[in-house]
PDB file of C-alpha atoms and ligand atoms in Angstrom:
ATOM      1  CA  MET X   6       0.408   0.077   0.039  1.00 90.00           C
ATOM      2  CA  LYS X   7       1.205   3.332  -0.746  1.00 95.00           C
ATOM      3  CA  CYS X   8       1.030   6.647   1.084  1.00 97.00           C
ATOM      4  CA  ILE X   9      -1.338   8.477   0.462  1.00 96.00           C
ATOM      5  CA  ARG X  10       0.450  11.564   0.526  1.00 96.00           C
ATOM      6  CA  CYS X  11       3.649  10.754  -1.002  1.00 97.00           C
ATOM      7  CA  LYS X  12       3.216   8.003  -2.792  1.00 97.00           C
ATOM      8  CA  LYS X  13       6.157   6.636  -0.820  1.00 96.00           C
ATOM      9  CA  LYS X  14       5.279   3.064   0.614  1.00 96.00           C
ATOM     10  CA  ALA X  15       3.296   3.401   3.403  1.00 96.00           C
ATOM     11  CA  VAL X  16       3.966   1.749   6.865  1.00 94.00           C
ATOM     12  CA  ILE X  17       0.858   2.590   9.121  1.00 95.00           C
ATOM     13  CA  THR X  18      -2.877   2.045   8.174  1.00 95.00           C
ATOM     14  CA  LEU X  19      -5.506   3.832   9.314  1.00 96.00           C
ATOM     15  CA  LYS X  20      -8.574   1.953   8.808  1.00 94.00           C
ATOM     16  CA  ARG X  21     -10.748   4.164  10.261  1.00 92.00           C
ATOM     17  CA  HIS X  22      -9.593   7.324   8.028  1.00 92.00           C
ATOM     18  CA  ASN X  23      -8.751   5.241   5.368  1.00 93.00           C
ATOM     19  CA  ALA X  24      -5.383   5.981   4.778  1.00 96.00           C
ATOM     20  CA  ALA X  25      -2.112   4.432   4.970  1.00 97.00           C
ATOM     21  CA  PHE X  26       1.171   6.655   5.628  1.00 97.00           C
ATOM     22  CA  CYS X  27       4.543   6.091   5.208  1.00 97.00           C
ATOM     23  CA  ALA X  28       6.341   6.932   8.977  1.00 97.00           C
ATOM     24  CA  GLU X  29       7.556  10.627   7.626  1.00 97.00           C
ATOM     25  CA  CYS X  30       3.336  11.656   6.575  1.00 98.00           C
ATOM     26  CA  PHE X  31       2.104  10.297  10.039  1.00 98.00           C
ATOM     27  CA  LEU X  32       4.161  12.101  11.944  1.00 98.00           C
ATOM     28  CA  HIS X  33       3.025  15.298  10.163  1.00 98.00           C
ATOM     29  CA  TYR X  34      -0.817  14.090  10.152  1.00 98.00           C
ATOM     30  CA  TYR X  35      -0.612  12.821  13.842  1.00 98.00           C
ATOM     31  CA  ARG X  36       1.310  16.933  14.134  1.00 98.00           C
ATOM     32  CA  ASN X  37      -1.843  18.436  12.429  1.00 98.00           C
ATOM     33  CA  GLN X  38      -4.263  16.600  14.410  1.00 98.00           C
ATOM     34  CA  VAL X  39      -3.168  18.093  17.951  1.00 98.00           C
ATOM     35  CA  LEU X  40      -2.069  20.978  16.488  1.00 98.00           C
ATOM     36  CA  LYS X  41      -5.746  21.465  15.092  1.00 98.00           C
ATOM     37  CA  ASN X  42      -7.778  20.066  18.291  1.00 98.00           C
ATOM     38  CA  ILE X  43      -5.670  22.443  20.164  1.00 98.00           C
ATOM     39  CA  GLN X  44      -6.560  25.648  18.181  1.00 98.00           C
ATOM     40  CA  LYS X  45     -10.131  24.795  17.499  1.00 98.00           C
ATOM     41  CA  ASN X  46     -10.977  23.801  20.850  1.00 98.00           C
ATOM     42  CA  LYS X  47      -9.345  27.464  21.831  1.00 98.00           C
ATOM     43  CA  MET X  48      -7.483  24.834  24.624  1.00 98.00           C
ATOM     44  CA  PHE X  49      -4.157  27.159  25.163  1.00 98.00           C
ATOM     45  CA  LYS X  50      -1.731  29.375  23.066  1.00 98.00           C
ATOM     46  CA  LYS X  51       1.939  29.469  22.614  1.00 97.00           C
ATOM     47  CA  ASP X  52       2.151  32.348  25.637  1.00 97.00           C
ATOM     48  CA  ASP X  53      -0.035  29.803  27.836  1.00 98.00           C
ATOM     49  CA  LYS X  54       2.004  28.420  30.489  1.00 98.00           C
ATOM     50  CA  VAL X  55       0.696  24.495  29.998  1.00 98.00           C
ATOM     51  CA  LEU X  56       1.191  21.919  32.481  1.00 98.00           C
ATOM     52  CA  VAL X  57       1.828  18.770  31.070  1.00 98.00           C
ATOM     53  CA  VAL X  58       0.950  15.442  33.277  1.00 98.00           C
ATOM     54  CA  VAL X  59       2.868  12.572  32.255  1.00 98.00           C
ATOM     55  CA  SER X  60       3.083   8.998  33.787  1.00 98.00           C
ATOM     56  CA  GLY X  61       5.231   7.881  31.714  1.00 98.00           C
ATOM     57  CA  GLY X  62       3.243   5.867  29.669  1.00 98.00           C
ATOM     58  CA  LYS X  63       2.884   5.529  25.276  1.00 98.00           C
ATOM     59  CA  ASP X  64      -0.237   9.116  25.661  1.00 98.00           C
ATOM     60  CA  SER X  65       1.112  11.085  28.299  1.00 98.00           C
ATOM     61  CA  MET X  66       4.868  11.186  26.441  1.00 98.00           C
ATOM     62  CA  ALA X  67       3.884  11.771  22.976  1.00 98.00           C
ATOM     63  CA  LEU X  68       2.213  14.362  24.438  1.00 98.00           C
ATOM     64  CA  TRP X  69       4.771  15.986  25.696  1.00 98.00           C
ATOM     65  CA  ASP X  70       7.065  15.496  23.158  1.00 98.00           C
ATOM     66  CA  VAL X  71       4.906  16.761  20.715  1.00 98.00           C
ATOM     67  CA  LEU X  72       3.778  20.522  22.774  1.00 98.00           C
ATOM     68  CA  VAL X  73       7.777  20.210  23.458  1.00 98.00           C
ATOM     69  CA  LYS X  74       8.523  20.602  19.241  1.00 98.00           C
ATOM     70  CA  GLU X  75       5.593  22.659  18.076  1.00 98.00           C
ATOM     71  CA  GLY X  76       7.387  25.136  20.909  1.00 98.00           C
ATOM     72  CA  TYR X  77       4.702  25.432  23.107  1.00 98.00           C
ATOM     73  CA  ASN X  78       5.261  26.731  27.053  1.00 98.00           C
ATOM     74  CA  VAL X  79       5.506  23.047  28.674  1.00 98.00           C
ATOM     75  CA  VAL X  80       6.927  21.796  32.057  1.00 98.00           C
ATOM     76  CA  ALA X  81       6.106  18.823  32.991  1.00 98.00           C
ATOM     77  CA  MET X  82       4.918  16.886  36.192  1.00 98.00           C
ATOM     78  CA  TYR X  83       4.726  13.353  37.458  1.00 98.00           C
ATOM     79  CA  ILE X  84       3.077  12.194  40.569  1.00 98.00           C
ATOM     80  CA  ASN X  85       4.550   9.067  42.974  1.00 98.00           C
ATOM     81  CA  LEU X  86       2.061   6.984  43.814  1.00 97.00           C
ATOM     82  CA  GLY X  87       4.276   5.061  45.690  1.00 96.00           C
ATOM     83  CA  ILE X  88       3.584   1.280  43.439  1.00 96.00           C
ATOM     84  CA  GLY X  89       6.137  -0.804  43.853  1.00 93.00           C
ATOM     85  CA  GLU X  90       8.042  -1.671  41.170  1.00 95.00           C
ATOM     86  CA  TYR X  91       5.757   0.285  38.222  1.00 96.00           C
ATOM     87  CA  SER X  92       5.923   3.814  40.054  1.00 97.00           C
ATOM     88  CA  ASN X  93       9.831   3.520  40.013  1.00 96.00           C
ATOM     89  CA  ARG X  94      10.526   3.003  36.424  1.00 97.00           C
ATOM     90  CA  SER X  95       7.852   5.398  35.710  1.00 98.00           C
ATOM     91  CA  GLN X  96       9.345   7.543  37.220  1.00 98.00           C
ATOM     92  CA  GLU X  97      12.686   6.756  35.712  1.00 98.00           C
ATOM     93  CA  VAL X  98      11.604   6.479  32.265  1.00 98.00           C
ATOM     94  CA  VAL X  99       9.941  10.425  32.862  1.00 98.00           C
ATOM     95  CA  GLU X 100      12.855  11.700  34.345  1.00 98.00           C
ATOM     96  CA  ASN X 101      15.267   9.992  31.782  1.00 98.00           C
ATOM     97  CA  PHE X 102      13.494  12.326  28.938  1.00 98.00           C
ATOM     98  CA  ALA X 103      13.468  15.532  30.682  1.00 98.00           C
ATOM     99  CA  LYS X 104      17.372  14.673  30.987  1.00 98.00           C
ATOM    100  CA  LYS X 105      17.657  13.575  27.860  1.00 98.00           C
ATOM    101  CA  ASN X 106      15.975  16.986  26.562  1.00 98.00           C
ATOM    102  CA  ASN X 107      16.614  18.971  29.390  1.00 98.00           C
ATOM    103  CA  LEU X 108      13.277  20.193  30.124  1.00 98.00           C
ATOM    104  CA  PRO X 109      11.603  21.177  33.279  1.00 98.00           C
ATOM    105  CA  LEU X 110       9.768  18.813  35.165  1.00 98.00           C
ATOM    106  CA  ILE X 111       7.623  18.473  38.562  1.00 98.00           C
ATOM    107  CA  VAL X 112       7.972  15.673  40.159  1.00 98.00           C
ATOM    108  CA  LYS X 113       5.598  14.631  43.297  1.00 98.00           C
ATOM    109  CA  ASN X 114       5.274  11.149  46.278  1.00 97.00           C
ATOM    110  CA  ILE X 115       2.810  10.883  47.329  1.00 97.00           C
ATOM    111  CA  LYS X 116       4.134   8.787  49.941  1.00 95.00           C
ATOM    112  CA  GLU X 117       6.994  10.757  50.439  1.00 94.00           C
ATOM    113  CA  GLU X 118       5.555  14.268  51.049  1.00 95.00           C
ATOM    114  CA  PHE X 119       2.272  13.875  52.496  1.00 94.00           C
ATOM    115  CA  GLY X 120       2.603   9.737  54.015  1.00 93.00           C
ATOM    116  CA  LEU X 121      -0.430   8.617  52.037  1.00 94.00           C
ATOM    117  CA  ASP X 122      -0.718   5.023  50.864  1.00 94.00           C
ATOM    118  CA  ILE X 123      -3.514   4.509  47.948  1.00 95.00           C
ATOM    119  CA  TYR X 124      -3.200   0.918  49.327  1.00 94.00           C
ATOM    120  CA  LYS X 125      -3.907   0.889  52.684  1.00 93.00           C
ATOM    121  CA  LEU X 126      -6.364   4.165  52.248  1.00 94.00           C
ATOM    122  CA  SER X 127      -8.409   1.937  49.561  1.00 94.00           C
ATOM    123  CA  LYS X 128      -8.807  -0.925  52.462  1.00 94.00           C
ATOM    124  CA  THR X 129      -9.172   1.469  55.464  1.00 93.00           C
ATOM    125  CA  LEU X 130     -11.947   3.260  53.575  1.00 94.00           C
ATOM    126  CA  LYS X 131     -13.251   0.618  51.180  1.00 94.00           C
ATOM    127  CA  ARG X 132     -12.982   2.706  48.354  1.00 93.00           C
ATOM    128  CA  SER X 133     -11.332   1.190  44.919  1.00 93.00           C
ATOM    129  CA  PRO X 134      -7.497   2.470  44.904  1.00 94.00           C
ATOM    130  CA  CYS X 135      -8.573   3.743  41.790  1.00 94.00           C
ATOM    131  CA  SER X 136     -10.733   6.490  42.772  1.00 94.00           C
ATOM    132  CA  VAL X 137      -8.929   7.121  46.024  1.00 96.00           C
ATOM    133  CA  CYS X 138      -5.781   7.556  43.889  1.00 97.00           C
ATOM    134  CA  GLY X 139      -7.873   9.690  41.324  1.00 96.00           C
ATOM    135  CA  THR X 140      -8.801  12.658  43.953  1.00 96.00           C
ATOM    136  CA  ILE X 141      -5.156  12.059  44.308  1.00 97.00           C
ATOM    137  CA  LYS X 142      -4.044  12.751  41.028  1.00 97.00           C
ATOM    138  CA  ARG X 143      -6.543  15.788  40.279  1.00 97.00           C
ATOM    139  CA  TYR X 144      -5.722  17.563  43.654  1.00 97.00           C
ATOM    140  CA  LEU X 145      -1.991  18.108  43.432  1.00 98.00           C
ATOM    141  CA  PHE X 146      -2.085  18.042  39.516  1.00 98.00           C
ATOM    142  CA  ASN X 147      -4.498  21.230  40.215  1.00 98.00           C
ATOM    143  CA  LYS X 148      -3.051  23.114  43.067  1.00 97.00           C
ATOM    144  CA  VAL X 149       0.882  22.537  41.733  1.00 98.00           C
ATOM    145  CA  ALA X 150      -0.638  24.089  39.124  1.00 98.00           C
ATOM    146  CA  TYR X 151      -1.934  27.174  41.161  1.00 97.00           C
ATOM    147  CA  ASP X 152       0.440  27.544  43.011  1.00 97.00           C
ATOM    148  CA  ASN X 153       3.164  28.370  40.199  1.00 98.00           C
ATOM    149  CA  GLY X 154       1.005  30.141  37.953  1.00 97.00           C
ATOM    150  CA  PHE X 155      -0.391  27.458  34.968  1.00 98.00           C
ATOM    151  CA  SER X 156      -2.898  28.620  32.941  1.00 97.00           C
ATOM    152  CA  VAL X 157      -3.602  25.469  32.028  1.00 98.00           C
ATOM    153  CA  ILE X 158      -3.681  21.248  32.587  1.00 98.00           C
ATOM    154  CA  ALA X 159      -3.119  19.009  29.420  1.00 98.00           C
ATOM    155  CA  THR X 160      -3.442  15.496  29.753  1.00 98.00           C
ATOM    156  CA  GLY X 161      -2.894  12.635  27.329  1.00 98.00           C
ATOM    157  CA  HIS X 162      -6.231  10.987  27.581  1.00 98.00           C
ATOM    158  CA  ASN X 163      -6.807   9.410  23.989  1.00 98.00           C
ATOM    159  CA  LEU X 164      -9.682   8.749  21.253  1.00 98.00           C
ATOM    160  CA  ASP X 165     -10.217   4.690  23.284  1.00 98.00           C
ATOM    161  CA  ASP X 166     -10.060   6.697  26.712  1.00 97.00           C
ATOM    162  CA  GLU X 167     -12.636   9.320  25.743  1.00 98.00           C
ATOM    163  CA  ALA X 168     -14.620   6.723  23.848  1.00 98.00           C
ATOM    164  CA  ALA X 169     -14.922   4.587  26.757  1.00 98.00           C
ATOM    165  CA  THR X 170     -15.851   6.643  29.771  1.00 97.00           C
ATOM    166  CA  LEU X 171     -18.685   7.898  27.110  1.00 98.00           C
ATOM    167  CA  LEU X 172     -19.445   4.417  26.758  1.00 98.00           C
ATOM    168  CA  GLY X 173     -19.682   4.049  31.464  1.00 97.00           C
ATOM    169  CA  ASN X 174     -21.356   6.649  31.430  1.00 96.00           C
ATOM    170  CA  ILE X 175     -23.972   6.496  29.244  1.00 97.00           C
ATOM    171  CA  LEU X 176     -24.891   3.003  30.220  1.00 97.00           C
ATOM    172  CA  ASN X 177     -25.398   4.209  34.024  1.00 95.00           C
ATOM    173  CA  TRP X 178     -26.509   7.501  32.946  1.00 94.00           C
ATOM    174  CA  GLY X 179     -24.034   9.808  34.364  1.00 93.00           C
ATOM    175  CA  GLU X 180     -25.978  12.883  33.844  1.00 93.00           C
ATOM    176  CA  SER X 181     -23.527  15.337  34.644  1.00 92.00           C
ATOM    177  CA  TYR X 182     -20.563  12.962  33.916  1.00 94.00           C
ATOM    178  CA  LEU X 183     -22.159  13.597  30.183  1.00 96.00           C
ATOM    179  CA  ALA X 184     -22.488  17.282  30.526  1.00 96.00           C
ATOM    180  CA  ARG X 185     -19.046  18.072  31.196  1.00 94.00           C
ATOM    181  CA  GLN X 186     -17.463  14.791  28.972  1.00 96.00           C
ATOM    182  CA  GLY X 187     -15.307  16.817  26.185  1.00 97.00           C
ATOM    183  CA  PRO X 188     -11.542  18.013  25.456  1.00 98.00           C
ATOM    184  CA  VAL X 189     -11.872  20.855  27.632  1.00 98.00           C
ATOM    185  CA  LEU X 190     -12.933  21.164  31.149  1.00 96.00           C
ATOM    186  CA  PRO X 191     -13.513  25.227  31.309  1.00 93.00           C
ATOM    187  CA  GLN X 192     -12.436  27.031  34.982  1.00 92.00           C
ATOM    188  CA  THR X 193     -15.028  27.791  36.993  1.00 88.00           C
ATOM    189  CA  HIS X 194     -13.290  29.206  39.708  1.00 92.00           C
ATOM    190  CA  PRO X 195      -9.717  31.040  40.223  1.00 93.00           C
ATOM    191  CA  LYS X 196      -8.268  28.424  41.546  1.00 95.00           C
ATOM    192  CA  LEU X 197      -9.478  25.533  39.530  1.00 96.00           C
ATOM    193  CA  ILE X 198      -7.625  25.711  36.533  1.00 97.00           C
ATOM    194  CA  LYS X 199      -8.853  24.690  33.271  1.00 98.00           C
ATOM    195  CA  LYS X 200      -8.029  21.039  31.958  1.00 98.00           C
ATOM    196  CA  VAL X 201      -7.888  19.885  28.173  1.00 98.00           C
ATOM    197  CA  LYS X 202      -6.717  16.584  26.226  1.00 98.00           C
ATOM    198  CA  PRO X 203      -4.829  17.717  23.155  1.00 98.00           C
ATOM    199  CA  LEU X 204      -4.708  13.887  22.301  1.00 98.00           C
ATOM    200  CA  TYR X 205      -8.574  13.080  22.397  1.00 98.00           C
ATOM    201  CA  THR X 206      -9.115  12.461  18.605  1.00 98.00           C
ATOM    202  CA  LEU X 207      -5.742  10.129  18.043  1.00 98.00           C
ATOM    203  CA  THR X 208      -6.072   6.470  19.071  1.00 97.00           C
ATOM    204  CA  GLU X 209      -3.808   4.676  21.911  1.00 97.00           C
ATOM    205  CA  LYS X 210      -2.501   2.838  18.365  1.00 96.00           C
ATOM    206  CA  GLU X 211      -1.318   6.222  16.977  1.00 97.00           C
ATOM    207  CA  ASN X 212       0.020   7.291  19.967  1.00 98.00           C
ATOM    208  CA  MET X 213       2.476   4.171  20.144  1.00 98.00           C
ATOM    209  CA  TYR X 214       3.637   4.652  16.620  1.00 97.00           C
ATOM    210  CA  TYR X 215       3.794   8.667  17.645  1.00 98.00           C
ATOM    211  CA  VAL X 216       6.498   7.257  20.391  1.00 98.00           C
ATOM    212  CA  LEU X 217       8.334   4.344  18.308  1.00 98.00           C
ATOM    213  CA  LEU X 218       8.889   6.739  15.831  1.00 97.00           C
ATOM    214  CA  ASN X 219      10.298   8.891  17.311  1.00 98.00           C
ATOM    215  CA  LYS X 220      12.395   6.472  19.903  1.00 98.00           C
ATOM    216  CA  ILE X 221      11.032   7.945  22.655  1.00 98.00           C
ATOM    217  CA  GLU X 222      11.206   5.492  25.971  1.00 98.00           C
ATOM    218  CA  PHE X 223       7.824   4.978  27.825  1.00 98.00           C
ATOM    219  CA  LEU X 224       6.919   2.228  30.067  1.00 97.00           C
ATOM    220  CA  HIS X 225       5.323  -0.188  28.649  1.00 95.00           C
ATOM    221  CA  GLU X 226       3.104  -2.109  31.727  1.00 94.00           C
ATOM    222  CA  GLU X 227       0.088  -0.644  32.949  1.00 91.00           C
ATOM    223  CA  CYS X 228      -0.337   0.172  36.030  1.00 94.00           C
ATOM    224  CA  PRO X 229      -1.497  -3.154  38.232  1.00 94.00           C
ATOM    225  CA  TYR X 230      -4.644  -1.638  39.959  1.00 94.00           C
ATOM    226  CA  SER X 231      -6.823  -1.077  35.944  1.00 91.00           C
ATOM    227  CA  VAL X 232      -6.512  -4.525  36.456  1.00 86.00           C
ATOM    228  CA  GLY X 233     -10.451  -5.816  35.711  1.00 82.00           C
ATOM    229  CA  ALA X 234     -11.052  -1.978  35.632  1.00 88.00           C
ATOM    230  CA  ARG X 235     -14.643  -1.575  34.084  1.00 91.00           C
ATOM    231  CA  SER X 236     -12.919   0.881  31.492  1.00 92.00           C
ATOM    232  CA  ILE X 237     -11.143  -1.365  30.318  1.00 93.00           C
ATOM    233  CA  LEU X 238     -13.600  -3.613  29.410  1.00 95.00           C
ATOM    234  CA  TYR X 239     -15.745  -0.747  27.737  1.00 97.00           C
ATOM    235  CA  LYS X 240     -12.855  -0.492  25.678  1.00 97.00           C
ATOM    236  CA  GLU X 241     -12.269  -4.061  24.865  1.00 96.00           C
ATOM    237  CA  LEU X 242     -15.902  -3.743  23.948  1.00 97.00           C
ATOM    238  CA  LEU X 243     -15.471  -1.050  21.447  1.00 98.00           C
ATOM    239  CA  ASN X 244     -12.189  -2.259  19.911  1.00 97.00           C
ATOM    240  CA  GLU X 245     -14.258  -5.353  18.802  1.00 98.00           C
ATOM    241  CA  LEU X 246     -16.841  -2.745  17.576  1.00 98.00           C
ATOM    242  CA  GLU X 247     -14.116  -1.218  15.926  1.00 97.00           C
ATOM    243  CA  GLU X 248     -12.561  -3.618  14.468  1.00 96.00           C
ATOM    244  CA  LYS X 249     -15.948  -5.205  12.690  1.00 96.00           C
ATOM    245  CA  SER X 250     -17.035  -1.722  11.772  1.00 97.00           C
ATOM    246  CA  PRO X 251     -14.212   1.379  11.403  1.00 96.00           C
ATOM    247  CA  GLY X 252     -14.430   4.337  12.775  1.00 96.00           C
ATOM    248  CA  THR X 253     -17.046   3.572  15.131  1.00 97.00           C
ATOM    249  CA  LYS X 254     -14.945   5.451  18.022  1.00 98.00           C
ATOM    250  CA  GLN X 255     -14.942   8.540  16.725  1.00 97.00           C
ATOM    251  CA  ARG X 256     -18.346   8.436  15.088  1.00 97.00           C
ATOM    252  CA  PHE X 257     -19.039   7.699  18.916  1.00 98.00           C
ATOM    253  CA  LEU X 258     -17.091  10.485  20.085  1.00 98.00           C
ATOM    254  CA  ILE X 259     -17.385  12.986  18.042  1.00 98.00           C
ATOM    255  CA  GLY X 260     -21.188  12.751  17.143  1.00 98.00           C
ATOM    256  CA  PHE X 261     -21.629  12.951  20.858  1.00 98.00           C
ATOM    257  CA  LEU X 262     -19.992  15.565  22.048  1.00 98.00           C
ATOM    258  CA  GLU X 263     -21.257  17.501  18.846  1.00 97.00           C
ATOM    259  CA  LYS X 264     -25.487  16.447  18.766  1.00 97.00           C
ATOM    260  CA  GLY X 265     -25.211  14.333  22.569  1.00 96.00           C
ATOM    261  CA  LYS X 266     -23.395  16.682  24.684  1.00 96.00           C
ATOM    262  CA  LYS X 267     -25.901  19.275  24.165  1.00 95.00           C
ATOM    263  CA  HIS X 268     -29.249  17.753  26.212  1.00 95.00           C
ATOM    264  CA  PHE X 269     -27.509  16.586  29.045  1.00 93.00           C
ATOM    265  CA  LYS X 270     -27.304  19.317  32.025  1.00 86.00           C
ATOM    266  CA  GLU X 271     -24.255  19.534  34.530  1.00 80.00           C
ATOM    267  CA  VAL X 272     -25.773  19.564  38.235  1.00 74.00           C
ATOM    268  CA  GLU X 273     -26.595  22.962  39.538  1.00 73.00           C
ATOM    269  CA  ASN X 274     -26.527  25.410  42.077  1.00 73.00           C
ATOM    270  CA  ILE X 275     -23.691  23.216  43.285  1.00 81.00           C
ATOM    271  CA  GLU X 276     -22.072  25.696  46.136  1.00 87.00           C
ATOM    272  CA  LEU X 277     -18.404  25.847  46.154  1.00 89.00           C
ATOM    273  CA  LYS X 278     -15.916  26.190  49.343  1.00 91.00           C
ATOM    274  CA  GLU X 279     -12.588  26.537  49.864  1.00 94.00           C
ATOM    275  CA  CYS X 280     -11.281  23.633  52.751  1.00 96.00           C
ATOM    276  CA  LYS X 281     -11.022  24.775  56.101  1.00 97.00           C
ATOM    277  CA  THR X 282      -7.960  22.859  55.847  1.00 96.00           C
ATOM    278  CA  CYS X 283      -6.233  23.712  52.643  1.00 96.00           C
ATOM    279  CA  GLY X 284      -7.970  26.693  51.394  1.00 95.00           C
ATOM    280  CA  HIS X 285      -8.709  24.904  47.612  1.00 94.00           C
ATOM    281  CA  VAL X 286     -12.062  24.527  46.422  1.00 94.00           C
ATOM    282  CA  THR X 287     -14.595  21.904  47.684  1.00 94.00           C
ATOM    283  CA  THR X 288     -17.666  21.404  47.867  1.00 92.00           C
ATOM    284  CA  THR X 289     -17.767  20.080  51.442  1.00 93.00           C
ATOM    285  CA  GLU X 290     -15.882  21.756  55.072  1.00 95.00           C
ATOM    286  CA  GLU X 291     -12.890  20.449  54.434  1.00 96.00           C
ATOM    287  CA  CYS X 292     -11.677  18.739  50.818  1.00 96.00           C
ATOM    288  CA  SER X 293     -11.439  14.440  49.886  1.00 95.00           C
ATOM    289  CA  PHE X 294      -7.314  15.092  49.670  1.00 97.00           C
ATOM    290  CA  CYS X 295      -7.347  16.526  53.871  1.00 96.00           C
ATOM    291  CA  ARG X 296      -9.308  14.377  54.425  1.00 95.00           C
ATOM    292  CA  LEU X 297      -7.015  11.379  53.043  1.00 95.00           C
ATOM    293  CA  THR X 298      -4.371  12.486  54.789  1.00 95.00           C
ATOM    294  CA  LYS X 299      -5.823  12.463  58.195  1.00 93.00           C
ATOM    295  CA  VAL X 300      -7.487   8.924  57.726  1.00 92.00           C
ATOM    296  CA  SER X 301      -3.514   8.026  56.512  1.00 90.00           C
ATOM    297  CA  ASN X 302      -2.104   9.729  60.181  1.00 85.00           C
ATOM    298  CA  THR X 303      -4.738   7.506  62.009  1.00 84.00           C
ATOM    299  CA  VAL X 304      -3.761   4.070  59.588  1.00 73.00           C
ATOM    300  CA  SER X 305       0.408   4.071  59.452  1.00 61.00           C
TER     301      SER X 305
HETATM  302  S1  LIG H 413      -2.664   4.733  38.524  1.00 97.41           S
HETATM  303 FE1  LIG H 413      -4.047   5.303  39.268  1.00 97.41          FE
HETATM  304 FE2  LIG H 413      -4.777   4.679  37.232  1.00 97.41          FE
HETATM  305 FE3  LIG H 413      -3.057   2.778  38.754  1.00 97.41          FE
HETATM  306  S2  LIG H 413      -4.121   3.665  40.577  1.00 97.41           S
HETATM  307 FE4  LIG H 413      -5.727   3.303  39.143  1.00 97.41          FE
HETATM  308  S3  LIG H 413      -6.434   5.730  38.311  1.00 97.41           S
HETATM  309  S4  LIG H 413      -4.818   2.688  37.377  1.00 97.41           S
HETATM  310  S5  LIG H 413      -5.233   5.907  34.989  1.00 97.41           S
HETATM  311 ZN1  LIG H 414      -8.111  20.375  52.080  1.00 97.41          ZN
END
């Protein structure tokens, strides 16, 4: 098969676009997609200070690299979640990339800095590790962004992630989640930093090609707590559909954003307060991060 752009031998086929590319033209397509997503959704401009959330996985490493190469003003942030060898190896990958390319990187360690242990907390609170982890990550990314004057937080969520989340939200009729789902989560309070997903139209496979073609080191293994997660089941189901009918994921997500989302409303009149302990935004007297820290002190 030939590359649809330069007619050289193609090395990558993208069935959902009915397209094939050589390596060089694939990277051109990839960069264009990212830039189009950023501009079309008014995510950020060249003079915005962007905090890029990195985990060491292919998606966030691809995002970090492409934003740096396109000349955006980015600083990466990595959180060591204290999940055994997985965390140690992911930190190594992220630090190696920063060092090799001389890029700024903020590293937080939840065990060393805050005494938080995801496994212990999830057992004590009878919550899933991912729910505890999500609370911690959301808080710290926002706090670091706010405290250091970033205007936006960018994450590596891809088309597969977004389509799986959408399927989950529809199956559970999570109306307020559906109203909020999208590539941009706007700033609704001066202390809540805007969040964006520049890779939301690119698949896991395309991010994988990007890092491989650019010889970017990344962590191949997934977090051990992701095993058995509902989102993985949704991804598998969507992959089956995609296999039989290429383009399904994209039609599902983009169709929802263009035609479906407007029919859902966020829960109104939620009063936002400032946490009595740390001052960050919450809907209760004390934010969930500060409550986790207190529970953590009692169990350790
Ligand atoms: S890191 Fe955290 Fe994920 Fe691991 S514990 Fe779950 S949420 S699976 S993106
Ligand atoms: Zn707090």
